[in-house]
């Protein structure tokens, strides 16, 4: 023993001498009773009770300071050198960190391979279970010991969730445990396959085949739901199709688990308020609201709808959002384009199923994944599906209603406006062909805004339109700052909506800005004369409504000239301008001039095409003649012409059209003048109903109609008294 | 100690746009730390590299503009703050891209302590990495000794296994390991002093570089 010790020291001395860089280096080899192997094992055993130690070493250490020093030295060196284990020599080499040696790797019994996936929760590695030589996937907590407590809890929850699952379309958990550093991990079966969307694209699958795949996924989700698990992050990347063509759902990292024995019922939830977990593109609207109570199994059904849509159409139902806020607005208020419009060959029943899944309202989706599975089975068997299509009237009603609900509606229409604006800004900068397209888009945008006008749309002035328009206007001004001519077109529409809601000052401000820009644009050849004419007409209306008749006449006359030059003398729009000019002339008591205008207009209308627009324009001229007759106190003629106009109008528009209300009001006025109070009362009552609905209680036209009704009642009472 | 390698000397050198040595040292020292930091925060390799690049450029800009006051906080805290804003900025920019790609857009950057610990760990790894490089390239340590050390530490092989592989006695392997540990301790200690960044707690949010807030 003594010889061995001397030999060890001689070797140590030699090593020391050889190494000029290690001055002061004094290796401690203990007293020599035990080998360095034994002493190092004793050092290792301090941290790992599994390490085999010579039983006689430990009592010896208590007595031998030299051996104790040696063990301390080993311990200190091991701890220090252990730090180097994770150090990469080439730190930026992708995934080099993920391939530690099997024996020294983080998980006992597994050899880790390349990194397969890295998500918000953890990293997944290909691995080999050494005992069984079985290939598997190992998921480890992202950030290791630096992971936050919340991440750690979620990860452990995921292990619990996966452990509950035994389904052919859900990955199976093999084993879980703690790494050498005490971090959780789990091993699961390794699915060799393609992402669902890649698989569909590569194999050019069509509707029916996609439905077949999705049915397996739906069954897996139904299974999960029955076990109290909501996946919450379903997307093509989390559905792999294996080599047998079986889709497999994986990554339950964000799943919510109902710990009770009852399956999750709609409304159950424990996520922190305001927290969003999942993937925006596939998240249900209620998931984006941040309200944990709003999340239930139907979130997964919505995500399946997005996946379904994407697989059969080739793109997501909502694309083009430039921010999360826009995406949320789209999801909550828009209806995606119908799949059959994009893929005409698609079976209509499949479209109904997908659209039902994508309903923004959870209550309109399937109640359960089982119900969806049943409908898919019916579709695949060629039986009638149970889901019913949203009727067109439902869709229209819903869209309109959403657009009219004050603040949230503002966001919806705003999203449309902004999206269109961006498209316009881009398109306008390109070729002439693109410019034509952009003008069409502009027209769409203006129509979108125009639908907010209660005179022609379905709104009422009791909504918070001010807030809505303020936001729209600000955003449009900001978005189109580099496109003044586009901005002008939008501002004109915004101005007309202001006017429709009895706010002529803001209307004038917006339209005047549009006018100034367009005058300059016409001079430079960037704006068409008919575009300027429309703005002049809008400005004329504003001036007329604010009793600025001189300006109104000037703008009407200017617009008339522009339209005659660009559209022709007998064009419907040109003739309508003539009728409007007559209104100003009549109002300013230039009745002969007004009559001449109306006669001219009526003569020109003889060559109108037989369209509804043309017919309604002609009704307007008849109306104008009736009003003129009234102004001349020829109430009998006025009554006859209003009645004629009303009959003609009702052939083209419904009873609750604003113009019907206005004509009935005028007719009632003439009837009052002629003492026909019963007929006047009926028309006044009908007019008030329409005007209240279209313009609101406070609108001047409504108030006038109400006042007329009071007058009729008063006159009736007087008559009765007589 | 090589005075030119200290953080103070390096920062002084960074004021001079033509001082390539200072720039290279700064870049070599902090880029890998920042990439590792980004990875620990959940970024992919490419995104982490991009954040590191943006952080370094932003830091140098701010530093040359006189915005970094060393008396107000450590260099590491300053870098972490810039890096975190770069990450948030990247999240904003990538948010839509992630939507399009359908990936989870969630990285937990809220936990101050975790972020601080993640950076500190990466910084320490940077020091260790530099120490290993120096051991391999600049020290006069016997290559066989280094090889023994690497087989023990990196490959997790047993002492006996290493001894057999390298034709050494087990005892010599122990001695080699002990010598390398002592040598590395010395190098690490010196580099740590060059960083002048003692490990421990510091407030990463306490010193917000104004320009780092980004768009």
PDB file of C-alpha atoms in Angstrom, chain A residues 100-108 110 180:
ATOM      1  CA  UNK A 100     -25.801  14.632 -25.611  1.00  0.00           C
ATOM      2  CA  UNK A 101     -24.295  11.235 -25.182  1.00  0.00           C
ATOM      3  CA  UNK A 102     -26.589   8.506 -23.906  1.00  0.00           C
ATOM      4  CA  UNK A 103     -24.659   7.901 -20.729  1.00  0.00           C
ATOM      5  CA  UNK A 104     -24.167  11.514 -19.811  1.00  0.00           C
ATOM      6  CA  UNK A 105     -27.410  12.734 -21.360  1.00  0.00           C
ATOM      7  CA  UNK A 106     -30.097  14.406 -19.349  1.00  0.00           C
ATOM      8  CA  UNK A 107     -32.411  11.396 -19.214  1.00  0.00           C
ATOM      9  CA  UNK A 108     -31.228   8.129 -17.837  1.00  0.00           C
ATOM     10  CA  UNK A 110     -32.611   7.367 -23.279  1.00  0.00           C
ATOM     11  CA  UNK A 180     -30.725  14.334 -13.968  1.00  0.00           C
TER      12      UNK A 180
END
